[in-house]
XYZ file of C-alpha atoms in Angstrom:
660
model
C 82.982 111.891 102.757
C 83.511 108.488 104.316
C 80.510 106.363 105.104
C 80.032 105.200 108.703
C 81.262 101.662 109.231
C 78.684 98.988 108.416
C 79.210 95.358 109.344
C 80.269 93.094 106.509
C 78.424 89.918 105.556
C 81.100 87.846 107.278
C 80.559 89.732 110.495
C 76.838 89.173 110.273
C 77.290 85.461 109.738
C 79.447 85.088 112.832
C 78.001 85.040 116.378
C 78.591 88.289 118.241
C 79.064 88.248 121.962
C 76.502 90.363 123.772
C 74.373 90.725 120.638
C 70.926 89.139 120.456
C 69.225 87.745 117.398
C 67.413 90.999 116.691
C 70.755 92.764 116.264
C 71.873 90.002 113.913
C 68.688 90.382 111.902
C 69.219 94.131 111.667
C 72.833 93.740 110.570
C 71.854 91.153 107.976
C 69.099 93.467 106.685
C 71.596 96.320 106.285
C 74.110 94.181 104.404
C 71.495 92.545 102.173
C 69.819 95.886 101.411
C 73.205 97.398 100.651
C 73.942 94.711 98.086
C 70.559 95.257 96.424
C 71.109 99.020 96.373
C 74.580 98.624 94.882
C 73.020 96.625 92.062
C 70.777 99.630 91.456
C 73.814 101.938 91.195
C 75.445 99.549 88.726
C 72.275 99.692 86.603
C 72.444 103.508 86.656
C 76.101 103.374 85.527
C 75.144 101.001 82.705
C 72.392 103.432 81.709
C 75.003 106.230 81.666
C 77.248 104.100 79.455
C 74.329 103.326 77.126
C 73.495 107.036 76.972
C 77.054 107.860 75.897
C 76.929 105.132 73.245
C 73.661 106.642 72.040
C 75.319 110.056 71.747
C 78.181 108.567 69.724
C 75.745 106.698 67.497
C 73.842 109.918 66.843
C 76.993 111.921 66.117
C 78.870 109.373 64.019
C 76.082 107.587 62.179
C 73.124 109.951 62.636
C 71.227 107.009 64.098
C 69.869 107.302 67.649
C 69.144 104.100 69.528
C 65.466 103.355 68.922
C 63.443 103.175 72.108
C 66.386 103.928 74.385
C 64.312 106.389 76.399
C 61.974 103.518 77.273
C 64.933 101.418 78.418
C 65.998 104.319 80.642
C 62.463 104.750 82.016
C 62.105 101.146 83.069
C 65.732 100.706 84.144
C 65.807 103.843 86.285
C 62.527 102.872 87.966
C 63.972 99.501 89.027
C 67.379 100.965 89.926
C 65.997 103.749 92.114
C 63.487 101.426 93.793
C 66.408 99.141 94.698
C 67.830 101.940 96.879
C 64.792 102.207 99.180
C 65.478 99.146 101.393
C 69.003 100.302 102.245
C 67.852 103.828 103.013
C 65.266 102.400 105.426
C 67.629 99.872 107.011
C 70.404 102.445 107.529
C 68.017 105.165 108.817
C 68.875 107.451 105.912
C 65.607 109.384 105.622
C 65.648 113.089 106.378
C 64.151 114.369 109.637
C 64.242 117.854 111.156
C 66.195 117.536 114.412
C 66.362 121.154 115.592
C 64.394 120.336 118.759
C 66.370 117.228 119.709
C 68.514 119.014 122.288
C 65.487 120.631 123.934
C 63.497 117.416 124.048
C 66.107 115.500 125.999
C 67.195 111.895 125.330
C 64.010 110.133 126.494
C 61.514 112.382 124.732
C 63.661 112.457 121.592
C 63.740 108.644 121.594
C 59.940 108.530 121.873
C 59.568 110.985 118.990
C 62.014 109.034 116.853
C 60.098 105.831 117.519
C 56.844 107.531 116.578
C 58.510 108.814 113.393
C 59.815 105.340 112.581
C 56.283 103.925 112.726
C 54.963 106.803 110.583
C 57.642 106.062 107.977
C 56.731 102.365 108.096
C 53.133 103.316 107.339
C 54.202 105.487 104.387
C 56.416 102.750 102.925
C 53.598 100.235 103.333
C 51.061 102.557 101.718
C 53.335 103.162 98.725
C 54.082 99.453 98.270
C 50.393 98.532 98.487
C 49.216 101.185 96.026
C 51.979 100.526 93.506
C 51.120 96.838 93.685
C 47.486 97.705 92.917
C 48.611 99.983 90.085
C 50.799 97.218 88.610
C 47.844 94.822 88.753
C 45.689 97.326 86.860
C 48.394 97.896 84.225
C 48.703 94.156 83.736
C 44.930 93.785 83.341
C 44.911 96.585 80.745
C 47.882 95.111 78.867
C 49.784 98.416 78.960
C 53.110 98.382 77.054
C 55.791 100.875 76.057
C 55.296 102.532 72.663
C 58.421 101.621 70.689
C 59.699 98.427 72.302
C 56.247 97.124 73.289
C 57.574 95.998 76.672
C 54.867 95.291 79.261
C 55.022 97.998 81.938
C 53.433 96.028 84.781
C 56.501 93.843 85.619
C 58.662 96.917 86.219
C 56.050 98.481 88.500
C 55.784 95.137 90.310
C 59.550 95.290 90.889
C 59.159 98.779 92.352
C 56.328 97.569 94.612
C 58.426 94.617 95.808
C 61.406 96.834 96.648
C 59.143 99.233 98.540
C 57.727 96.220 100.375
C 61.294 95.244 101.307
C 61.861 98.824 102.488
C 58.759 98.494 104.674
C 60.155 95.214 106.059
C 63.504 96.897 106.786
C 61.678 99.783 108.457
C 59.702 97.279 110.559
C 63.013 95.866 111.806
C 64.162 99.408 112.670
C 60.944 99.968 114.622
C 61.333 96.662 116.467
C 64.927 97.471 117.412
C 63.863 100.894 118.700
C 61.085 99.358 120.796
C 63.547 96.803 122.197
C 66.084 99.517 123.062
C 63.464 101.631 124.820
C 62.212 98.584 126.701
C 65.730 97.889 127.928
C 66.122 101.491 129.050
C 62.752 101.401 130.801
C 63.670 98.192 132.615
C 66.101 100.184 134.763
C 63.407 102.783 135.463
C 60.070 101.024 136.080
C 58.198 104.321 136.170
C 59.429 105.000 132.621
C 57.597 102.028 131.112
C 55.247 104.462 129.417
C 58.281 105.696 127.463
C 57.915 102.553 125.390
C 54.156 102.214 125.381
C 53.113 105.762 124.509
C 54.939 106.238 121.193
C 53.988 102.757 119.998
C 50.356 103.301 120.917
C 50.457 106.793 119.434
C 51.866 105.520 116.142
C 49.155 102.905 115.861
C 46.497 105.474 116.717
C 47.764 107.652 113.867
C 47.723 104.653 111.544
C 44.170 103.827 112.555
C 43.113 107.454 112.140
C 44.419 107.506 108.601
C 43.179 104.055 107.604
C 40.457 102.587 109.776
C 38.806 105.523 111.533
C 38.991 107.704 108.430
C 37.444 104.925 106.352
C 34.347 104.815 108.591
C 34.146 108.536 109.333
C 34.898 109.921 105.872
C 31.219 110.178 104.981
C 30.664 112.426 108.016
C 33.921 114.400 107.830
C 34.105 114.887 104.070
C 31.143 117.326 103.787
C 32.597 119.504 106.561
C 36.055 119.421 104.949
C 34.659 120.173 101.504
C 32.676 123.129 102.844
C 35.862 124.658 104.310
C 38.760 123.226 102.279
C 41.075 126.139 103.005
C 40.544 125.824 106.748
C 41.304 122.103 106.443
C 44.445 122.910 104.457
C 45.716 125.367 107.075
C 45.036 122.890 109.901
C 46.750 120.009 108.115
C 49.649 122.255 107.126
C 50.181 122.982 110.831
C 49.846 119.263 111.606
C 52.477 118.494 108.978
C 54.874 121.041 110.501
C 54.185 119.666 113.976
C 54.953 116.113 112.866
C 58.136 117.245 111.096
C 59.378 119.096 114.170
C 58.537 116.031 116.276
C 61.218 114.049 114.356
C 58.807 112.347 111.955
C 60.749 112.014 108.658
C 59.721 114.874 106.370
C 58.669 112.559 103.523
C 56.310 110.606 105.797
C 54.880 113.744 107.421
C 54.080 115.352 104.073
C 52.917 112.160 102.392
C 50.586 110.940 105.135
C 49.072 114.370 105.778
C 48.657 114.885 102.040
C 46.893 111.536 101.636
C 44.620 112.224 104.614
C 43.641 115.646 103.272
C 43.089 114.366 99.731
C 40.906 111.518 101.036
C 38.664 114.000 102.833
C 38.318 116.193 99.746
C 38.173 113.619 96.937
C 37.554 110.215 98.515
C 39.789 107.177 98.937
C 39.946 106.092 95.307
C 41.205 109.325 93.708
C 43.558 110.144 96.596
C 45.259 106.748 96.590
C 45.355 106.653 92.795
C 47.252 109.950 92.814
C 49.796 108.494 95.255
C 50.429 105.476 93.014
C 50.450 107.245 89.651
C 52.594 110.100 90.957
C 55.213 107.757 92.443
C 55.249 105.637 89.292
C 55.429 108.721 87.069
C 58.436 110.187 88.864
C 60.252 106.845 89.015
C 59.901 106.354 85.249
C 60.594 109.991 84.333
C 63.556 110.097 81.919
C 64.380 113.688 82.871
C 64.552 112.755 86.546
C 67.267 110.177 85.798
C 69.733 113.092 85.984
C 69.379 113.047 89.770
C 71.070 109.678 90.501
C 73.560 110.350 87.685
C 74.716 113.664 89.160
C 74.794 112.139 92.648
C 77.074 109.406 91.306
C 79.210 112.088 89.686
C 79.607 113.923 92.997
C 80.498 110.817 94.989
C 83.084 109.551 92.522
C 84.565 113.056 92.176
C 85.099 113.188 95.932
C 86.598 109.693 95.946
C 88.915 110.507 93.005
C 90.407 113.486 94.838
C 89.292 116.023 92.260
C 88.510 118.489 95.060
C 92.151 118.794 96.071
C 93.121 119.216 92.403
C 90.880 122.227 91.864
C 91.876 123.694 95.239
C 95.559 123.403 94.377
C 94.977 125.129 91.021
C 93.125 127.986 92.708
C 95.923 128.286 95.284
C 98.636 128.507 92.629
C 96.732 131.176 90.687
C 95.827 133.343 93.697
C 98.553 132.820 96.308
C 100.402 136.016 95.302
C 97.507 138.130 96.614
C 97.046 139.058 100.280
C 94.542 136.560 101.638
C 95.356 134.371 98.640
C 94.651 131.110 100.453
C 91.183 132.350 101.435
C 90.589 133.463 97.830
C 91.756 130.041 96.646
C 89.310 128.449 99.068
C 86.419 130.304 97.424
C 87.666 129.223 93.991
C 88.124 125.658 95.182
C 84.626 125.565 96.647
C 83.173 126.813 93.359
C 85.048 124.149 91.397
C 84.230 121.350 93.793
C 80.608 122.500 94.021
C 80.344 122.054 90.266
C 81.144 118.381 90.809
C 79.123 117.559 93.918
C 76.129 119.912 93.941
C 76.096 119.710 97.733
C 76.692 122.587 100.136
C 77.473 120.494 103.197
C 79.748 118.130 101.223
C 81.607 121.070 99.692
C 82.088 122.813 103.045
C 83.202 119.633 104.798
C 85.484 118.351 102.017
C 87.192 121.629 101.133
C 87.227 122.552 104.820
C 89.248 119.446 105.656
C 91.853 120.536 103.109
C 91.769 124.320 103.534
C 91.271 124.947 107.258
C 94.498 123.265 108.479
C 96.455 125.045 105.719
C 95.057 128.472 106.606
C 95.506 128.009 110.334
C 99.098 126.826 109.854
C 99.902 129.891 107.722
C 98.565 132.421 110.217
C 95.027 133.115 109.007
C 92.601 134.168 111.725
C 90.072 131.498 112.820
C 87.184 133.812 111.915
C 88.321 134.433 108.343
C 89.249 130.777 107.822
C 85.875 129.517 109.018
C 83.907 132.281 107.330
C 85.329 131.827 103.837
C 84.940 128.036 103.885
C 81.391 128.224 105.259
C 80.411 130.810 102.638
C 82.255 128.997 99.865
C 80.423 125.826 100.783
C 77.123 127.412 99.814
C 78.438 127.606 96.249
C 78.056 123.831 96.130
C 74.314 124.181 95.628
C 74.407 127.261 93.407
C 77.131 126.337 90.910
C 75.587 123.961 88.355
C 75.022 121.054 88.255
C 73.211 121.368 91.579
C 71.027 118.834 93.381
C 68.679 121.478 94.914
C 68.216 123.053 91.475
C 67.231 119.629 90.108
C 64.814 119.156 93.005
C 63.286 122.596 92.408
C 62.906 121.850 88.690
C 61.158 118.556 89.439
C 58.739 120.031 91.962
C 57.867 123.023 89.743
C 58.055 121.224 86.363
C 60.673 123.624 85.022
C 63.562 122.887 82.649
C 66.602 121.526 84.495
C 68.899 122.650 81.669
C 67.569 126.210 81.673
C 67.906 126.422 85.453
C 71.511 125.191 85.291
C 72.394 127.834 82.708
C 70.412 130.482 84.643
C 72.635 129.818 87.677
C 75.917 130.473 85.846
C 75.938 134.302 85.998
C 74.605 134.530 89.606
C 77.160 131.943 90.726
C 79.982 133.822 88.989
C 78.948 137.143 90.551
C 78.675 135.475 93.959
C 82.219 134.120 93.663
C 83.410 137.636 92.733
C 81.520 139.173 95.681
C 83.013 136.643 98.120
C 86.502 137.355 96.796
C 85.903 141.102 97.052
C 84.712 140.551 100.626
C 87.983 138.788 101.478
C 90.064 141.554 99.910
C 88.207 144.195 101.908
C 88.395 142.043 105.056
C 92.203 141.666 104.961
C 92.629 145.400 104.285
C 90.464 146.400 107.246
C 91.886 143.662 109.510
C 95.526 143.173 108.402
C 96.196 140.569 111.100
C 93.514 138.298 109.613
C 95.867 137.050 106.884
C 99.647 136.885 106.368
C 101.503 138.883 103.736
C 101.162 137.846 100.096
C 103.391 135.085 98.721
C 105.539 135.365 95.646
C 103.689 134.923 92.351
C 103.739 131.307 91.208
C 106.106 130.410 88.384
C 104.768 129.418 84.991
C 105.821 125.789 85.394
C 103.924 125.576 88.703
C 100.780 126.939 87.047
C 101.109 124.505 84.148
C 101.643 121.604 86.578
C 98.517 122.562 88.548
C 96.460 122.890 85.351
C 97.621 119.466 84.200
C 96.612 117.973 87.507
C 93.185 119.646 87.458
C 92.487 119.083 83.750
C 89.814 116.484 84.590
C 87.720 118.934 86.607
C 88.046 121.647 83.981
C 87.173 119.279 81.138
C 84.112 117.848 82.893
C 82.754 121.279 83.782
C 83.330 122.541 80.222
C 81.651 119.469 78.730
C 78.603 119.603 81.003
C 77.874 123.328 81.007
C 79.199 124.013 77.511
C 77.339 121.029 76.091
C 74.088 122.104 77.708
C 74.411 125.722 76.614
C 75.374 124.834 73.059
C 72.596 122.294 72.636
C 75.140 119.501 72.125
C 73.871 117.468 75.089
C 70.530 117.015 76.698
C 70.579 117.239 80.492
C 70.498 113.428 80.702
C 73.466 113.111 78.366
C 75.423 115.741 80.288
C 74.719 113.856 83.521
C 75.867 110.606 81.897
C 79.112 112.276 80.798
C 79.701 113.521 84.350
C 78.904 110.195 86.011
C 81.049 108.082 83.689
C 83.832 110.661 83.636
C 84.266 110.815 87.408
C 83.885 107.015 87.678
C 86.747 106.536 85.205
C 88.894 109.104 87.042
C 88.352 107.302 90.355
C 88.996 103.923 88.708
C 92.229 104.855 86.924
C 93.545 106.703 89.965
C 93.128 103.522 91.978
C 90.649 105.069 94.424
C 88.014 102.316 94.307
C 89.878 99.481 95.997
C 89.532 98.151 99.528
C 85.771 98.479 99.729
C 85.771 102.117 98.579
C 83.456 101.305 95.678
C 80.876 99.874 98.115
C 81.154 102.997 100.267
C 80.540 105.266 97.266
C 77.559 103.178 96.217
C 76.105 103.242 99.725
C 76.457 107.031 99.867
C 74.731 107.412 96.488
C 71.894 105.017 97.314
C 71.024 106.635 100.633
C 70.851 110.113 99.112
C 68.941 108.926 96.028
C 66.289 107.116 98.041
C 65.973 109.988 100.509
C 65.369 112.557 97.749
C 62.919 110.400 95.811
C 60.898 109.693 98.948
C 60.874 113.436 99.686
C 59.522 114.008 96.177
C 56.736 111.444 96.732
C 55.742 113.154 99.963
C 56.008 116.663 98.501
C 53.919 116.027 95.386
C 51.274 114.204 97.441
C 50.983 117.182 99.772
C 51.124 119.516 96.758
C 48.125 117.736 95.216
C 46.151 118.190 98.422
C 47.233 121.844 98.762
C 46.195 122.524 95.171
C 42.686 121.073 95.431
C 42.149 122.724 98.826
C 42.790 126.235 97.475
C 45.583 126.956 99.985
C 47.762 128.778 97.395
C 44.769 130.988 96.518
C 44.324 131.774 100.212
C 47.971 132.824 100.483
C 47.473 135.015 97.426
C 44.545 136.755 99.101
C 46.572 137.243 102.291
C 49.484 138.686 100.295
C 47.121 141.053 98.482
C 45.568 142.123 101.786
C 48.965 143.144 103.163
C 49.141 145.930 100.560
C 52.897 145.509 100.304
C 53.126 145.240 96.548
C 54.902 142.378 94.731
C 58.406 143.347 95.861
C 57.217 143.709 99.456
C 55.736 140.211 99.347
C 58.986 138.871 97.867
C 60.932 140.553 100.692
C 58.725 138.890 103.336
C 59.111 135.485 101.661
C 62.898 135.901 101.494
C 63.062 136.791 105.188
C 61.089 133.650 106.038
C 63.377 131.560 103.822
C 66.532 132.889 105.485
C 65.076 132.025 108.887
C 64.094 128.518 107.775
C 67.421 128.002 106.012
C 69.427 128.734 109.141
C 67.610 126.102 111.234
C 66.719 123.398 108.688
C 68.279 121.369 105.900
C 67.762 122.930 102.457
C 65.938 119.850 101.136
C 63.432 120.071 103.978
C 62.807 123.766 103.375
C 62.301 123.263 99.653
C 59.928 120.309 99.704
C 57.781 121.842 102.450
C 57.515 125.346 101.000
C 57.596 124.959 97.214
C 54.056 123.493 96.902
C 52.724 126.525 98.774
C 54.958 129.388 97.630
C 55.326 128.591 93.911
C 51.650 129.249 92.990
C 51.878 132.585 94.830
C 54.969 133.557 92.808
C 53.249 132.523 89.576
C 50.095 134.495 90.416
C 52.195 137.629 90.928
C 53.488 137.219 87.383
C 57.095 136.286 88.168
C 59.172 133.833 86.125
C 59.765 130.486 87.855
C 63.277 130.154 86.404
C 64.155 133.486 88.045
C 62.507 132.447 91.295
C 64.262 129.065 91.275
C 67.696 130.679 91.387
C 66.563 133.051 94.147
C 64.952 130.173 96.040
C 68.135 128.104 96.086
C 70.330 131.128 96.854
C 68.275 132.418 99.777
C 68.149 128.986 101.434
C 71.924 128.744 101.088
C 72.237 132.171 102.713
C 70.394 130.711 105.686
C 73.063 128.012 105.998
C 75.631 130.623 107.091
C 73.324 133.025 108.938
C 73.729 133.327 112.749
C 72.732 132.008 115.153
C 72.058 128.548 113.660
C 73.894 128.383 110.304
C 74.501 124.693 109.637
C 77.710 125.154 107.611
C 79.316 127.116 110.438
C 78.593 124.359 112.963
C 80.053 121.742 110.614
C 83.255 123.709 110.170
C 83.582 124.463 113.858
C 83.452 120.701 114.359
C 86.269 120.241 111.836
C 88.421 122.888 113.549
C 87.786 121.528 117.016
C 86.862 123.220 120.265
C 89.595 125.869 120.124
C 87.431 128.209 118.019
C 84.603 129.911 119.961
C 81.220 129.885 118.250
C 81.047 133.672 118.302
C 84.406 133.874 116.496
C 83.131 131.561 113.779
C 79.927 133.567 113.276
C 81.782 136.881 113.384
C 83.990 135.591 110.578
C 81.022 134.643 108.409
C 79.029 137.883 108.888
C 80.810 139.793 106.056
C 79.852 136.975 103.683
C 76.238 137.136 104.860
C 76.330 140.840 103.955
C 77.654 139.898 100.501
C 74.761 137.438 100.142
C 72.257 140.160 101.003
C 73.751 142.361 98.261
C 73.548 139.452 95.819
C 69.930 138.717 96.744
C 68.995 142.352 96.150
C 70.676 142.215 92.743
C 68.849 139.010 91.778
C 65.477 140.451 92.808
C 65.917 143.873 91.230
C 67.670 142.689 88.070
C 66.002 139.487 86.801
C 68.148 139.709 83.664
C 71.042 138.274 85.701
C 69.183 134.961 85.826
C 67.143 135.100 82.632
C 69.446 136.459 79.942
C 71.761 133.463 79.520
C 68.936 130.868 79.264
C 67.286 133.061 76.610
C 70.377 132.673 74.395
C 70.562 128.870 74.657
C 70.610 126.729 71.522
C 67.541 124.454 71.622
């Protein structure tokens, strides 16, 4: 997907009529942060190249590169940290905006300003604590094991980049205050529109820092006497802040810190924030996240989505509804490259919807199959939500990828069966079948799509066969799609910068979500909130499957009104201990967790994928028509969910046969 236009450095350097110095500062901050972030992406690509060289060295000479994991740890930490300033400057952090329309422009602007100040506080807190942690590491003389590199300088780099992110966020806050002041100038009675959110943000900051510092001795005993009550109250506060347009990472992180301070004191709570952030930034296994994100962005840029769609079309066009069937196949193939539901729906939708409409497919079927197929983007491995789930639950990313293969395959088959039944019951929904493609057409399509097929075979086959680690598979994918985009001439004219900007925003957003989620998870764990939920579940007398059914219903509801990342980071710290206490396998639950959230993305009346595709088709398709078209696929998802719950072997058998 194309990135929104951002002013170039030349534009920033030149005076702009009607633009004040604050706008110039903001534009300069965006451009400068973008350059820093792009350097981070280049470092990740170099790490991918080094990983491939390490694989070759191991295969050809039986000599792995000594200490390379430590190079990856330190390099990834610096590279990921370099993405934070751009994410802040370009307003790339995730917020739940379902109430924006109801709030109205003025109230929404006040909430956004309040959220901007909360995010500034979270950035500042992270930068401060990582700086303190780096100072302590330096004093202790901590070094890596094999290469004996001092660790402190790399953590200092992370702290500096987070400080720059805080500075960029401060500029965002200042611009928002200026804009609200200008709006209020035309409505003198609306002056409080500017004052209230600013004052409110500072009150929250004082409550968490100053007031809490003086009152902790009085509040801590009360909190420690009723930790579960505190947890429930702060959980509601966190939800309230998230719904009030405070970025999810800041809402979870700040509430988690506040709760942990009350239960453990300032020292332990802030130490957890610093060590957790540092630990995730230097986690070798987590390096797969930016690598797979790079893979998805370069795959989109290289045009691999149209290649796989064309192959699916050639193979299936002789069937009635063949173009819709090809759309499902194309979504599955493209999802294997991007790992993103929204990106898959939007990208394949741009290709498939005009084709289907031009060939006489009904608007409902066209929208429904693309919206449903888009959900395959996060189920077909490699998948970004699966990686996020694995990180938050400390499960094996490789096992989860392999566990998703059979459910994803069955889902594709169910969607195709749904289309076949649909066009039989509603013949006017699709034109008559085309002639079967000739052998030379099939061969030509396979040749064109060989890159997609090879990459998928290398990544999944290499993981299953024990040939690659997850990191090595991610490196293969990232370098492979980069080379495809490069040799196809798709990275000229600023396209490379656009890809890098897209990768950096998503990387920083996800990492910040992880920081917030694990901070809140630490507080939830020490408060006993998961134990409380276990007692509530036991008191319902529903049995394990009844509890699972209730949880799935809640997830579908949340999935149809919120982004999947938001749902996962908010619920996983609370739900996962409950699942574990009931004796269920977390690999099995991970596949169900991702699948049920994706079901929510196409469930009326708020399914996000359907709204995106209606936007692509334009205003000539009524909303009810779009949702009516997707309902058969929702029914297929319900069948699939029941199968996953009742037959865990669908998720667990393939990982059990992996070569380790």
